[in-house]
Amino acid sequence: MQLQAKYVALALLSKRPMTGYEIKKEFEGAISFFFDGSYGSVYPTLKNLEKEGCIEKRTIVQQDRPNKNEFSITDAGREVLAQYFEQPVDADSVRSDICMRLFFGDKAGDGELRNWMEQSIGQHEAKLAKLQNLHDAYRLQMPKHQLLSLTVGLQYHKGQRDAMLECIRMLDSFERGEQ
Amino acid sequence: MQLQAKYVALALLSKRPMTGYEIKKEFEGAISFFFDGSYGSVYPTLKNLEKEGCIEKRTIVQQDRPNKNEFSITDAGREVLAQYFEQPVDADSVRSDICMRLFFGDKAGDGELRNWMEQSIGQHEAKLAKLQNLHDAYRLQMPKHQLLSLTVGLQYHKGQRDAMLECIRMLDSFERGEQ
DNA sequence: GGCTACATGTAATGCGTTACATGATTTC
DNA sequence: GAAATCATGTAACGCATTACATGTAGCC
C-alpha cells in the first residue's frame, strides 16, 4: 500500500471537514515535504472517495464567493485510513534529477555541473526557508508528531544542500588534479 | 521535463548497447537511489524509444539461453538526451510514508510510532550498505561525477537514518514530560 | 487596470505498477 | 530437488499531470 493522494486527503479530513481548495492549500504547507499533488489530483480523488463512501459532501452556499463543497470523513473512511496505518511502512521513494545529471554528466563541463548544483542548492534553500518558517511559527501549537515530521523534512533539505556544497568542493579538488 | 525511465534508459545506452534485462539490473545499482523502475516500465519504454527512432534493436541469437534484444542509441536519441540536459534542473521529488505517519500519527501510540521509525531506519541502513559497497568496490574506477552522485545518495540515507534516531530521542524526551 | 485569493472542476494523456505468462540453465 | 539467474514481454488498471474552462471580490 503506497502513499497516495487518497490517504493524505483522508488523513486531513480526519482532523476536520475541508473543501478541495483547503486540502490543496494543506498540500502546499508542511505536507509538501513528503507529498505533493495538484488540483487535478485533489478533486478526482475526492470524487472517488465520496463514491466509495469514505467521505460525505455538504454544499455551502455563499453569496459573495463561489459555493463550497465541504467534505467530512465517514466511519468507512476512518476504517480505510486505519487499515493504511496498519500496513508495514513503505520505503521512501526519491526521484532526483540532479543526481541523474551528476551520474551521467560525463559530457557536461565542470561549469555546467556546478551550475546544476547551484540550482539544486537554491531549491533546497527555498524549501528549507518555508519549512523553517512553519517550524518557527507553529512550533508551540503543533502536536508533537507533526514536529517530528517537520524535523525530518528540515534534515532532508539541509542534508541535501550540504551534500551539494560538498560535491562542489570535490569538483574543485578534482580540478586541482587531486584525483 | 521530468526525470522518467525514458531518459535514464537513453543515458545508459549512451554509454554502451544493452538489453532490457541489463538496464533493469542497472536500475537496481547506484541508480536505485535516484530512480527506480520495474520490467513493466523498462520494456514498454524501450519499445517506445525504438518507435521514436531514438534507439535501434539487434537480436542476438543464443543457443543455451533465451535470445537477447540489444539496443543501441541513435543520433536522434543522443539529441533527445542532450535536450534533456539543457533543461533547468527539476526539483527532487520525495514521497515519504514514514513522514506521513509521523505527521498524522496522533492516534498511534508511542510504541507504534517507534516501531514505524525502526522500520524506516532498517530501510535506510539497507540502502546505505548497498551504496557503501558500490562505493568501496568501484571508487577507483568510477568516473568522478558518478562518485558525486553516490556521495549525495549516501548522504541522503545517512541523514534520514540520523533524523529518525533524533526523532526517537525526541519521543523519549516527550515521554519524560519535557514538553 | 492588473494581480491575487477564492473556488471547482474536466479531458486528454502519460507514465508506471502489478500480475500474468514462459522456459532453459546453473548452482546449492 | 529447489532456487536463482538469464531473458522477454503483455494486459489491466490506477494514479497523476497538464492544460483548459469559468467567474467574483478585494487590494495595490
mmCIF file of C-alpha atoms (C1' of nucleotides) in Angstrom:
data_model
loop_
_atom_site.group_PDB
_atom_site.id
_atom_site.type_symbol
_atom_site.label_atom_id
_atom_site.label_comp_id
_atom_site.label_asym_id
_atom_site.label_seq_id
_atom_site.Cartn_x
_atom_site.Cartn_y
_atom_site.Cartn_z
ATOM 1 C CA MET A 1 0.000 0.000 0.000
ATOM 2 C CA GLN A 2 1.694 3.145 -1.169
ATOM 3 C CA LEU A 3 1.312 6.726 -0.171
ATOM 4 C CA GLN A 4 -1.235 8.362 -2.453
ATOM 5 C CA ALA A 5 -3.425 11.419 -2.523
ATOM 6 C CA LYS A 6 -6.310 9.323 -1.257
ATOM 7 C CA TYR A 7 -4.736 8.636 2.119
ATOM 8 C CA VAL A 8 -3.385 12.130 2.612
ATOM 9 C CA ALA A 9 -6.820 13.603 1.889
ATOM 10 C CA LEU A 10 -8.461 11.131 4.229
ATOM 11 C CA ALA A 11 -5.955 11.888 6.977
ATOM 12 C CA LEU A 12 -6.577 15.625 6.606
ATOM 13 C CA LEU A 13 -10.331 15.104 6.718
ATOM 14 C CA SER A 14 -9.951 13.005 9.858
ATOM 15 C CA LYS A 15 -8.923 16.219 11.646
ATOM 16 C CA ARG A 16 -11.719 18.413 10.387
ATOM 17 C CA PRO A 17 -14.070 18.823 7.394
ATOM 18 C CA MET A 18 -12.472 20.630 4.486
ATOM 19 C CA THR A 19 -13.025 21.708 0.909
ATOM 20 C CA GLY A 20 -10.881 20.606 -2.024
ATOM 21 C CA TYR A 21 -9.401 24.043 -2.115
ATOM 22 C CA GLU A 22 -8.329 23.841 1.518
ATOM 23 C CA ILE A 23 -6.857 20.389 1.025
ATOM 24 C CA LYS A 24 -4.762 21.694 -1.813
ATOM 25 C CA LYS A 25 -3.568 24.519 0.472
ATOM 26 C CA GLU A 26 -2.532 21.945 3.061
ATOM 27 C CA PHE A 27 -0.616 20.050 0.408
ATOM 28 C CA GLU A 28 1.468 23.182 -0.038
ATOM 29 C CA GLY A 29 2.377 23.525 3.629
ATOM 30 C CA ALA A 30 4.248 21.125 5.891
ATOM 31 C CA ILE A 31 2.914 18.213 3.873
ATOM 32 C CA SER A 32 4.730 19.416 0.773
ATOM 33 C CA PHE A 33 7.875 17.791 2.067
ATOM 34 C CA PHE A 34 6.541 14.260 1.848
ATOM 35 C CA PHE A 35 3.782 14.534 -0.717
ATOM 36 C CA ASP A 36 2.596 16.794 -3.475
ATOM 37 C CA GLY A 37 -0.499 16.935 -5.565
ATOM 38 C CA SER A 38 -2.263 19.386 -7.844
ATOM 39 C CA TYR A 39 -5.946 20.314 -8.155
ATOM 40 C CA GLY A 40 -6.072 17.771 -10.933
ATOM 41 C CA SER A 41 -5.427 15.088 -8.347
ATOM 42 C CA VAL A 42 -7.356 16.592 -5.434
ATOM 43 C CA TYR A 43 -10.797 16.884 -6.991
ATOM 44 C CA PRO A 44 -10.882 13.492 -8.729
ATOM 45 C CA THR A 45 -9.594 11.888 -5.526
ATOM 46 C CA LEU A 46 -12.405 13.460 -3.509
ATOM 47 C CA LYS A 47 -14.932 12.337 -6.060
ATOM 48 C CA ASN A 48 -13.681 8.764 -5.795
ATOM 49 C CA LEU A 49 -13.618 8.792 -2.028
ATOM 50 C CA GLU A 50 -17.182 10.021 -1.999
ATOM 51 C CA LYS A 51 -18.220 7.302 -4.426
ATOM 52 C CA GLU A 52 -16.613 4.728 -2.125
ATOM 53 C CA GLY A 53 -18.490 6.142 0.847
ATOM 54 C CA CYS A 54 -15.343 7.243 2.659
ATOM 55 C CA ILE A 55 -16.346 10.916 2.749
ATOM 56 C CA GLU A 56 -19.539 12.952 2.558
ATOM 57 C CA LYS A 57 -20.180 16.191 0.710
ATOM 58 C CA ARG A 58 -22.078 19.172 2.043
ATOM 59 C CA THR A 59 -22.535 22.190 -0.190
ATOM 60 C CA ILE A 60 -22.202 25.536 1.497
ATOM 61 C CA VAL A 61 -23.890 28.306 -0.420
ATOM 62 C CA GLN A 62 -22.052 31.609 -0.319
ATOM 63 C CA GLN A 63 -23.296 34.859 -1.790
ATOM 64 C CA ASP A 64 -20.117 36.811 -2.369
ATOM 65 C CA ARG A 65 -17.850 33.845 -3.080
ATOM 66 C CA PRO A 66 -18.248 30.694 -5.185
ATOM 67 C CA ASN A 67 -20.087 27.917 -3.356
ATOM 68 C CA LYS A 68 -18.009 25.479 -1.384
ATOM 69 C CA ASN A 69 -18.158 21.710 -1.221
ATOM 70 C CA GLU A 70 -17.117 20.684 2.218
ATOM 71 C CA PHE A 71 -16.211 17.052 2.801
ATOM 72 C CA SER A 72 -16.240 15.144 6.060
ATOM 73 C CA ILE A 73 -14.887 11.706 6.762
ATOM 74 C CA THR A 74 -17.300 8.830 7.426
ATOM 75 C CA ASP A 75 -16.819 5.771 9.602
ATOM 76 C CA ALA A 76 -15.991 3.792 6.475
ATOM 77 C CA GLY A 77 -13.334 6.385 5.668
ATOM 78 C CA ARG A 78 -11.883 6.140 9.139
ATOM 79 C CA GLU A 79 -11.685 2.402 8.693
ATOM 80 C CA VAL A 80 -9.825 2.715 5.380
ATOM 81 C CA LEU A 81 -7.391 5.121 6.975
ATOM 82 C CA ALA A 82 -6.845 2.814 9.933
ATOM 83 C CA GLN A 83 -6.062 -0.019 7.534
ATOM 84 C CA TYR A 84 -3.497 2.141 5.833
ATOM 85 C CA PHE A 85 -1.709 2.743 9.125
ATOM 86 C CA GLU A 86 -1.703 -0.981 9.876
ATOM 87 C CA GLN A 87 0.373 -1.750 6.813
ATOM 88 C CA PRO A 88 4.154 -2.009 7.074
ATOM 89 C CA VAL A 89 5.978 1.247 6.440
ATOM 90 C CA ASP A 90 6.634 1.802 2.757
ATOM 91 C CA ALA A 91 10.192 2.847 1.896
ATOM 92 C CA ASP A 92 10.588 6.464 0.821
ATOM 93 C CA SER A 93 10.775 6.992 -2.898
ATOM 94 C CA VAL A 94 13.016 9.634 -4.336
ATOM 95 C CA ARG A 95 13.322 10.891 -7.832
ATOM 96 C CA SER A 96 16.288 13.144 -8.249
ATOM 97 C CA ASP A 97 17.054 14.949 -11.462
ATOM 98 C CA ILE A 98 20.235 16.459 -10.045
ATOM 99 C CA CYS A 99 21.636 13.033 -9.158
ATOM 100 C CA MET A 100 20.811 11.794 -12.619
ATOM 101 C CA ARG A 101 22.797 14.700 -14.038
ATOM 102 C CA LEU A 102 25.722 14.087 -11.734
ATOM 103 C CA PHE A 103 25.709 10.396 -12.505
ATOM 104 C CA PHE A 104 25.587 10.761 -16.265
ATOM 105 C CA GLY A 105 27.213 14.161 -16.579
ATOM 106 C CA ASP A 106 30.428 12.982 -18.190
ATOM 107 C CA LYS A 107 29.855 15.117 -21.257
ATOM 108 C CA ALA A 108 28.947 18.195 -19.247
ATOM 109 C CA GLY A 109 31.735 20.580 -18.399
ATOM 110 C CA ASP A 110 32.617 21.384 -14.816
ATOM 111 C CA GLY A 111 30.929 24.750 -15.202
ATOM 112 C CA GLU A 112 27.697 23.124 -16.188
ATOM 113 C CA LEU A 113 27.862 20.633 -13.327
ATOM 114 C CA ARG A 114 28.441 23.495 -10.944
ATOM 115 C CA ASN A 115 25.551 25.440 -12.377
ATOM 116 C CA TRP A 116 23.243 22.450 -11.936
ATOM 117 C CA MET A 117 24.328 22.030 -8.353
ATOM 118 C CA GLU A 118 23.725 25.669 -7.641
ATOM 119 C CA GLN A 119 20.211 25.362 -8.994
ATOM 120 C CA SER A 120 19.680 22.426 -6.696
ATOM 121 C CA ILE A 121 21.063 24.309 -3.712
ATOM 122 C CA GLY A 122 18.639 27.129 -4.451
ATOM 123 C CA GLN A 123 15.723 24.702 -4.492
ATOM 124 C CA HIS A 124 16.691 23.144 -1.199
ATOM 125 C CA GLU A 125 17.198 26.510 0.422
ATOM 126 C CA ALA A 126 13.792 27.724 -0.692
ATOM 127 C CA LYS A 127 12.095 24.677 0.805
ATOM 128 C CA LEU A 128 14.228 24.968 3.894
ATOM 129 C CA ALA A 129 13.109 28.547 4.430
ATOM 130 C CA LYS A 130 9.492 27.517 4.040
ATOM 131 C CA LEU A 131 9.693 24.664 6.495
ATOM 132 C CA GLN A 132 11.741 26.738 8.904
ATOM 133 C CA ASN A 133 9.051 29.427 8.877
ATOM 134 C CA LEU A 134 6.384 26.876 9.633
ATOM 135 C CA HIS A 135 8.523 25.458 12.379
ATOM 136 C CA ASP A 136 9.158 28.835 13.963
ATOM 137 C CA ALA A 137 5.571 29.998 13.629
ATOM 138 C CA TYR A 138 3.756 26.913 14.892
ATOM 139 C CA ARG A 139 6.281 25.043 16.998
ATOM 140 C CA LEU A 140 4.393 25.691 20.194
ATOM 141 C CA GLN A 141 0.899 24.817 18.988
ATOM 142 C CA MET A 142 1.973 21.915 16.836
ATOM 143 C CA PRO A 143 1.259 18.380 18.038
ATOM 144 C CA LYS A 144 4.480 16.560 18.827
ATOM 145 C CA HIS A 145 4.317 14.075 15.962
ATOM 146 C CA GLN A 146 3.908 16.889 13.456
ATOM 147 C CA LEU A 147 7.064 18.363 14.885
ATOM 148 C CA LEU A 148 8.824 15.072 14.298
ATOM 149 C CA SER A 149 7.764 15.076 10.673
ATOM 150 C CA LEU A 150 8.976 18.634 10.225
ATOM 151 C CA THR A 151 12.290 17.722 11.793
ATOM 152 C CA VAL A 152 12.792 15.029 9.199
ATOM 153 C CA GLY A 153 11.918 17.438 6.397
ATOM 154 C CA LEU A 154 14.310 20.072 7.657
ATOM 155 C CA GLN A 155 17.034 17.478 7.986
ATOM 156 C CA TYR A 156 16.437 16.315 4.449
ATOM 157 C CA HIS A 157 16.814 19.703 2.825
ATOM 158 C CA LYS A 158 19.747 20.689 4.999
ATOM 159 C CA GLY A 159 21.464 17.403 4.293
ATOM 160 C CA GLN A 160 20.951 17.667 0.555
ATOM 161 C CA ARG A 161 22.092 21.252 0.432
ATOM 162 C CA ASP A 162 25.236 20.345 2.340
ATOM 163 C CA ALA A 163 25.841 17.344 0.126
ATOM 164 C CA MET A 164 25.724 19.646 -2.910
ATOM 165 C CA LEU A 165 28.185 22.028 -1.289
ATOM 166 C CA GLU A 166 30.433 19.074 -0.563
ATOM 167 C CA CYS A 167 30.176 18.000 -4.194
ATOM 168 C CA ILE A 168 31.225 21.424 -5.354
ATOM 169 C CA ARG A 169 34.261 21.171 -3.107
ATOM 170 C CA MET A 170 35.015 17.752 -4.557
ATOM 171 C CA LEU A 171 34.798 19.177 -8.058
ATOM 172 C CA ASP A 172 37.253 21.902 -7.071
ATOM 173 C CA SER A 173 39.715 19.387 -5.778
ATOM 174 C CA PHE A 174 39.352 17.265 -8.907
ATOM 175 C CA GLU A 175 40.157 20.330 -10.931
ATOM 176 C CA ARG A 176 43.297 20.936 -8.944
ATOM 177 C CA GLY A 177 44.277 17.440 -10.011
ATOM 178 C CA GLU A 178 43.831 15.744 -6.649
ATOM 179 C CA GLN A 179 42.333 12.669 -8.210
ATOM 180 C CA MET B 1 10.769 17.954 -18.347
ATOM 181 C CA GLN B 2 10.807 15.450 -15.545
ATOM 182 C CA LEU B 3 13.015 12.519 -14.825
ATOM 183 C CA GLN B 4 11.485 9.425 -16.361
ATOM 184 C CA ALA B 5 12.519 5.929 -17.356
ATOM 185 C CA LYS B 6 12.966 7.140 -20.914
ATOM 186 C CA TYR B 7 15.872 9.424 -20.100
ATOM 187 C CA VAL B 8 17.559 7.030 -17.717
ATOM 188 C CA ALA B 9 17.439 4.278 -20.336
ATOM 189 C CA LEU B 10 18.755 6.632 -23.003
ATOM 190 C CA ALA B 11 21.584 7.778 -20.732
ATOM 191 C CA LEU B 12 22.576 4.191 -20.000
ATOM 192 C CA LEU B 13 22.521 3.325 -23.701
ATOM 193 C CA SER B 14 24.691 6.345 -24.455
ATOM 194 C CA LYS B 15 27.497 4.512 -22.617
ATOM 195 C CA ARG B 16 27.114 1.157 -24.336
ATOM 196 C CA PRO B 17 24.485 -1.033 -26.015
ATOM 197 C CA MET B 18 22.396 -3.016 -23.561
ATOM 198 C CA THR B 19 19.435 -5.352 -23.286
ATOM 199 C CA GLY B 20 16.301 -4.587 -21.322
ATOM 200 C CA TYR B 21 17.405 -7.085 -18.755
ATOM 201 C CA GLU B 22 20.738 -5.332 -18.274
ATOM 202 C CA ILE B 23 19.047 -1.964 -17.991
ATOM 203 C CA LYS B 24 16.835 -3.286 -15.241
ATOM 204 C CA LYS B 25 19.968 -4.559 -13.460
ATOM 205 C CA GLU B 26 21.458 -1.081 -13.693
ATOM 206 C CA PHE B 27 18.293 0.381 -12.215
ATOM 207 C CA GLU B 28 18.989 -1.752 -9.159
ATOM 208 C CA GLY B 29 22.528 -0.479 -8.639
ATOM 209 C CA ALA B 30 23.773 3.033 -7.976
ATOM 210 C CA ILE B 31 20.853 4.415 -9.966
ATOM 211 C CA SER B 32 18.376 2.981 -7.479
ATOM 212 C CA PHE B 33 18.979 5.966 -5.248
ATOM 213 C CA PHE B 34 17.523 8.490 -7.660
ATOM 214 C CA PHE B 35 15.250 6.394 -9.817
ATOM 215 C CA ASP B 36 13.504 3.067 -9.834
ATOM 216 C CA GLY B 37 11.610 1.154 -12.447
ATOM 217 C CA SER B 38 10.357 -2.388 -12.963
ATOM 218 C CA TYR B 39 10.390 -4.614 -16.045
ATOM 219 C CA GLY B 40 6.915 -3.356 -16.712
ATOM 220 C CA SER B 41 8.392 0.066 -17.319
ATOM 221 C CA VAL B 42 11.655 -0.979 -18.954
ATOM 222 C CA TYR B 43 10.304 -2.980 -21.867
ATOM 223 C CA PRO B 44 7.485 -0.621 -22.885
ATOM 224 C CA THR B 45 9.916 2.295 -22.614
ATOM 225 C CA LEU B 46 12.376 0.595 -24.939
ATOM 226 C CA LYS B 47 9.608 -0.175 -27.380
ATOM 227 C CA ASN B 48 8.583 3.473 -27.441
ATOM 228 C CA LEU B 49 12.112 4.735 -27.831
ATOM 229 C CA GLU B 50 12.595 2.383 -30.753
ATOM 230 C CA LYS B 51 9.379 3.579 -32.353
ATOM 231 C CA GLU B 52 10.598 7.152 -31.992
ATOM 232 C CA GLY B 53 13.894 6.256 -33.643
ATOM 233 C CA CYS B 54 15.950 7.006 -30.533
ATOM 234 C CA ILE B 55 17.344 3.502 -30.249
ATOM 235 C CA GLU B 56 17.904 0.500 -32.516
ATOM 236 C CA LYS B 57 17.346 -3.161 -31.799
ATOM 237 C CA ARG B 58 19.658 -6.016 -32.725
ATOM 238 C CA THR B 59 18.654 -9.544 -31.876
ATOM 239 C CA ILE B 60 21.417 -11.784 -30.647
ATOM 240 C CA VAL B 61 20.634 -15.449 -31.062
ATOM 241 C CA GLN B 62 21.877 -17.622 -28.227
ATOM 242 C CA GLN B 63 21.671 -21.391 -28.148
ATOM 243 C CA ASP B 64 21.758 -22.177 -24.439
ATOM 244 C CA ARG B 65 19.991 -19.019 -23.246
ATOM 245 C CA PRO B 66 16.945 -17.090 -24.430
ATOM 246 C CA ASN B 67 17.714 -14.723 -27.295
ATOM 247 C CA LYS B 68 18.672 -11.169 -26.411
ATOM 248 C CA ASN B 69 17.487 -7.890 -27.825
ATOM 249 C CA GLU B 70 20.347 -5.487 -27.615
ATOM 250 C CA PHE B 71 19.589 -1.799 -28.067
ATOM 251 C CA SER B 72 21.955 0.940 -29.125
ATOM 252 C CA ILE B 73 21.383 4.667 -29.119
ATOM 253 C CA THR B 74 20.987 6.536 -32.415
ATOM 254 C CA ASP B 75 21.936 10.116 -33.261
ATOM 255 C CA ALA B 76 18.298 11.085 -32.770
ATOM 256 C CA GLY B 77 18.441 9.507 -29.324
ATOM 257 C CA ARG B 78 21.604 11.387 -28.452
ATOM 258 C CA GLU B 79 19.841 14.575 -29.488
ATOM 259 C CA VAL B 80 16.848 13.862 -27.240
ATOM 260 C CA LEU B 81 19.198 13.164 -24.353
ATOM 261 C CA ALA B 82 21.122 16.379 -24.981
ATOM 262 C CA GLN B 83 17.855 18.332 -24.906
ATOM 263 C CA TYR B 84 17.022 16.790 -21.575
ATOM 264 C CA PHE B 85 20.309 18.019 -20.119
ATOM 265 C CA GLU B 86 19.665 21.508 -21.451
ATOM 266 C CA GLN B 87 16.503 21.917 -19.381
ATOM 267 C CA PRO B 88 16.639 23.568 -15.975
ATOM 268 C CA VAL B 89 17.191 21.182 -13.102
ATOM 269 C CA ASP B 90 13.947 19.704 -11.847
ATOM 270 C CA ALA B 91 13.493 19.745 -8.062
ATOM 271 C CA ASP B 92 13.783 16.391 -6.345
ATOM 272 C CA SER B 93 10.514 14.729 -5.567
ATOM 273 C CA VAL B 94 10.086 12.741 -2.397
ATOM 274 C CA ARG B 95 7.250 10.590 -1.266
ATOM 275 C CA SER B 96 7.640 9.544 2.317
ATOM 276 C CA ASP B 97 5.273 7.178 4.015
ATOM 277 C CA ILE B 98 7.121 7.456 7.322
ATOM 278 C CA CYS B 99 6.712 11.240 7.383
ATOM 279 C CA MET B 100 3.043 10.852 6.602
ATOM 280 C CA ARG B 101 2.750 8.567 9.609
ATOM 281 C CA LEU B 102 4.665 10.918 11.864
ATOM 282 C CA PHE B 103 2.618 13.879 10.716
ATOM 283 C CA PHE B 104 -0.756 12.231 11.169
ATOM 284 C CA GLY B 105 0.150 9.749 13.857
ATOM 285 C CA ASP B 106 -1.783 11.371 16.662
ATOM 286 C CA LYS B 107 -3.884 8.290 17.210
ATOM 287 C CA ALA B 108 -0.913 5.952 17.155
ATOM 288 C CA GLY B 109 0.718 5.180 20.471
ATOM 289 C CA ASP B 110 4.349 5.997 21.099
ATOM 290 C CA GLY B 111 5.193 2.333 20.738
ATOM 291 C CA GLU B 112 3.711 2.258 17.273
ATOM 292 C CA LEU B 113 5.490 5.442 16.254
ATOM 293 C CA ARG B 114 8.751 3.958 17.468
ATOM 294 C CA ASN B 115 8.115 0.744 15.586
ATOM 295 C CA TRP B 116 7.485 2.676 12.368
ATOM 296 C CA MET B 117 10.667 4.643 12.803
ATOM 297 C CA GLU B 118 12.635 1.491 13.378
ATOM 298 C CA GLN B 119 11.279 0.055 10.158
ATOM 299 C CA SER B 120 12.385 3.191 8.403
ATOM 300 C CA ILE B 121 15.838 3.050 9.954
ATOM 301 C CA GLY B 122 16.171 -0.523 8.741
ATOM 302 C CA GLN B 123 15.267 0.545 5.206
ATOM 303 C CA HIS B 124 17.794 3.357 5.173
ATOM 304 C CA GLU B 125 20.502 1.147 6.580
ATOM 305 C CA ALA B 126 19.919 -1.498 3.958
ATOM 306 C CA LYS B 127 20.249 1.044 1.162
ATOM 307 C CA LEU B 128 23.215 2.588 2.865
ATOM 308 C CA ALA B 129 25.013 -0.744 2.981
ATOM 309 C CA LYS B 130 24.302 -1.272 -0.710
ATOM 310 C CA LEU B 131 25.573 2.121 -1.773
ATOM 311 C CA GLN B 132 28.545 1.841 0.547
ATOM 312 C CA ASN B 133 29.501 -1.467 -1.058
ATOM 313 C CA LEU B 134 29.314 0.063 -4.500
ATOM 314 C CA HIS B 135 31.354 2.983 -3.297
ATOM 315 C CA ASP B 136 34.039 0.794 -1.774
ATOM 316 C CA ALA B 137 34.171 -1.618 -4.685
ATOM 317 C CA TYR B 138 34.280 0.847 -7.559
ATOM 318 C CA ARG B 139 35.552 4.082 -6.100
ATOM 319 C CA LEU B 140 38.820 3.902 -8.036
ATOM 320 C CA GLN B 141 37.389 3.028 -11.450
ATOM 321 C CA MET B 142 34.322 5.199 -11.149
ATOM 322 C CA PRO B 143 34.196 8.448 -13.138
ATOM 323 C CA LYS B 144 34.255 11.441 -10.848
ATOM 324 C CA HIS B 145 30.691 12.602 -11.472
ATOM 325 C CA GLN B 146 29.340 9.156 -10.612
ATOM 326 C CA LEU B 147 31.208 9.480 -7.341
ATOM 327 C CA LEU B 148 29.450 12.778 -6.734
ATOM 328 C CA SER B 149 26.070 11.187 -7.289
ATOM 329 C CA LEU B 150 26.917 8.355 -4.910
ATOM 330 C CA THR B 151 28.037 10.873 -2.318
ATOM 331 C CA VAL B 152 24.649 12.523 -2.433
ATOM 332 C CA GLY B 153 22.890 9.180 -2.115
ATOM 333 C CA LEU B 154 24.998 8.157 0.868
ATOM 334 C CA GLN B 155 24.346 11.495 2.489
ATOM 335 C CA TYR B 156 20.627 11.114 1.973
ATOM 336 C CA HIS B 157 20.325 7.751 3.646
ATOM 337 C CA LYS B 158 22.698 8.649 6.470
ATOM 338 C CA GLY B 159 20.827 11.893 7.049
ATOM 339 C CA GLN B 160 17.440 10.241 7.108
ATOM 340 C CA ARG B 161 18.603 7.469 9.395
ATOM 341 C CA ASP B 162 20.047 10.024 11.790
ATOM 342 C CA ALA B 163 16.883 12.114 11.627
ATOM 343 C CA MET B 164 14.885 9.050 12.661
ATOM 344 C CA LEU B 165 17.228 8.392 15.561
ATOM 345 C CA GLU B 166 16.845 12.015 16.577
ATOM 346 C CA CYS B 167 13.061 11.643 16.426
ATOM 347 C CA ILE B 168 13.205 8.622 18.684
ATOM 348 C CA ARG B 169 15.197 10.692 21.178
ATOM 349 C CA MET B 170 12.614 13.456 20.904
ATOM 350 C CA LEU B 171 9.851 10.971 21.604
ATOM 351 C CA ASP B 172 11.732 9.807 24.676
ATOM 352 C CA SER B 173 12.022 13.316 25.975
ATOM 353 C CA PHE B 174 8.330 13.982 25.300
ATOM 354 C CA GLU B 175 7.562 10.918 27.343
ATOM 355 C CA ARG B 176 9.625 12.172 30.227
ATOM 356 C CA GLY B 177 7.365 15.182 30.089
ATOM 357 C CA GLU B 178 9.864 17.651 28.696
ATOM 358 C CA GLN B 179 7.267 19.243 26.506
ATOM 359 C "C1'" DG C 1 -6.010 48.177 -14.579
ATOM 360 C "C1'" DG C 2 -3.987 44.059 -13.033
ATOM 361 C "C1'" DC C 3 -2.882 40.633 -9.708
ATOM 362 C "C1'" DT C 4 -4.050 37.529 -6.045
ATOM 363 C "C1'" DA C 5 -7.188 34.788 -3.452
ATOM 364 C "C1'" DC C 6 -11.254 32.179 -3.508
ATOM 365 C "C1'" DA C 7 -13.473 28.109 -5.604
ATOM 366 C "C1'" DT C 8 -14.489 23.980 -8.696
ATOM 367 C "C1'" DG C 9 -13.965 21.026 -11.962
ATOM 368 C "C1'" DT C 10 -12.926 18.153 -16.724
ATOM 369 C "C1'" DA C 11 -10.323 15.980 -20.611
ATOM 370 C "C1'" DA C 12 -6.525 14.079 -22.596
ATOM 371 C "C1'" DT C 13 -2.725 11.943 -21.944
ATOM 372 C "C1'" DG C 14 1.212 9.763 -19.967
ATOM 373 C "C1'" DC C 15 3.648 7.041 -17.035
ATOM 374 C "C1'" DG C 16 4.120 3.400 -14.134
ATOM 375 C "C1'" DT C 17 2.687 -0.664 -11.249
ATOM 376 C "C1'" DT C 18 1.234 -5.364 -10.519
ATOM 377 C "C1'" DA C 19 0.279 -9.525 -12.003
ATOM 378 C "C1'" DC C 20 0.423 -12.771 -15.541
ATOM 379 C "C1'" DA C 21 2.876 -15.868 -18.842
ATOM 380 C "C1'" DT C 22 7.003 -18.796 -20.312
ATOM 381 C "C1'" DG C 23 11.041 -21.529 -20.067
ATOM 382 C "C1'" DA C 24 16.076 -23.124 -20.053
ATOM 383 C "C1'" DT C 25 20.290 -23.421 -17.316
ATOM 384 C "C1'" DT C 26 23.126 -23.252 -13.413
ATOM 385 C "C1'" DT C 27 24.167 -23.538 -8.666
ATOM 386 C "C1'" DC C 28 23.433 -25.198 -3.926
ATOM 387 C "C1'" DG D 1 15.030 -31.087 -5.804
ATOM 388 C "C1'" DA D 2 14.712 -26.147 -5.161
ATOM 389 C "C1'" DA D 3 16.049 -21.700 -6.034
ATOM 390 C "C1'" DA D 4 18.295 -18.205 -8.555
ATOM 391 C "C1'" DT D 5 19.746 -16.225 -12.945
ATOM 392 C "C1'" DC D 6 19.000 -15.275 -17.540
ATOM 393 C "C1'" DA D 7 15.555 -13.254 -20.709
ATOM 394 C "C1'" DT D 8 11.263 -11.071 -22.710
ATOM 395 C "C1'" DG D 9 7.137 -9.370 -22.838
ATOM 396 C "C1'" DT D 10 1.673 -8.055 -22.276
ATOM 397 C "C1'" DA D 11 -2.728 -6.559 -20.106
ATOM 398 C "C1'" DA D 12 -5.315 -4.186 -16.934
ATOM 399 C "C1'" DC D 13 -5.500 -0.760 -14.185
ATOM 400 C "C1'" DG D 14 -4.570 3.259 -11.388
ATOM 401 C "C1'" DC D 15 -2.793 7.439 -10.382
ATOM 402 C "C1'" DA D 16 -1.239 11.820 -11.547
ATOM 403 C "C1'" DT D 17 -0.035 15.707 -14.636
ATOM 404 C "C1'" DT D 18 -1.033 19.469 -17.721
ATOM 405 C "C1'" DA D 19 -3.870 22.353 -19.770
ATOM 406 C "C1'" DC D 20 -8.299 24.018 -20.274
ATOM 407 C "C1'" DA D 21 -12.518 26.411 -18.594
ATOM 408 C "C1'" DT D 22 -15.049 29.989 -15.538
ATOM 409 C "C1'" DG D 23 -16.023 33.717 -12.542
ATOM 410 C "C1'" DT D 24 -16.175 37.131 -8.338
ATOM 411 C "C1'" DA D 25 -14.098 40.134 -4.824
ATOM 412 C "C1'" DG D 26 -10.677 42.750 -2.843
ATOM 413 C "C1'" DC D 27 -6.318 45.052 -2.851
ATOM 414 C "C1'" DC D 28 -2.494 47.958 -4.711
#
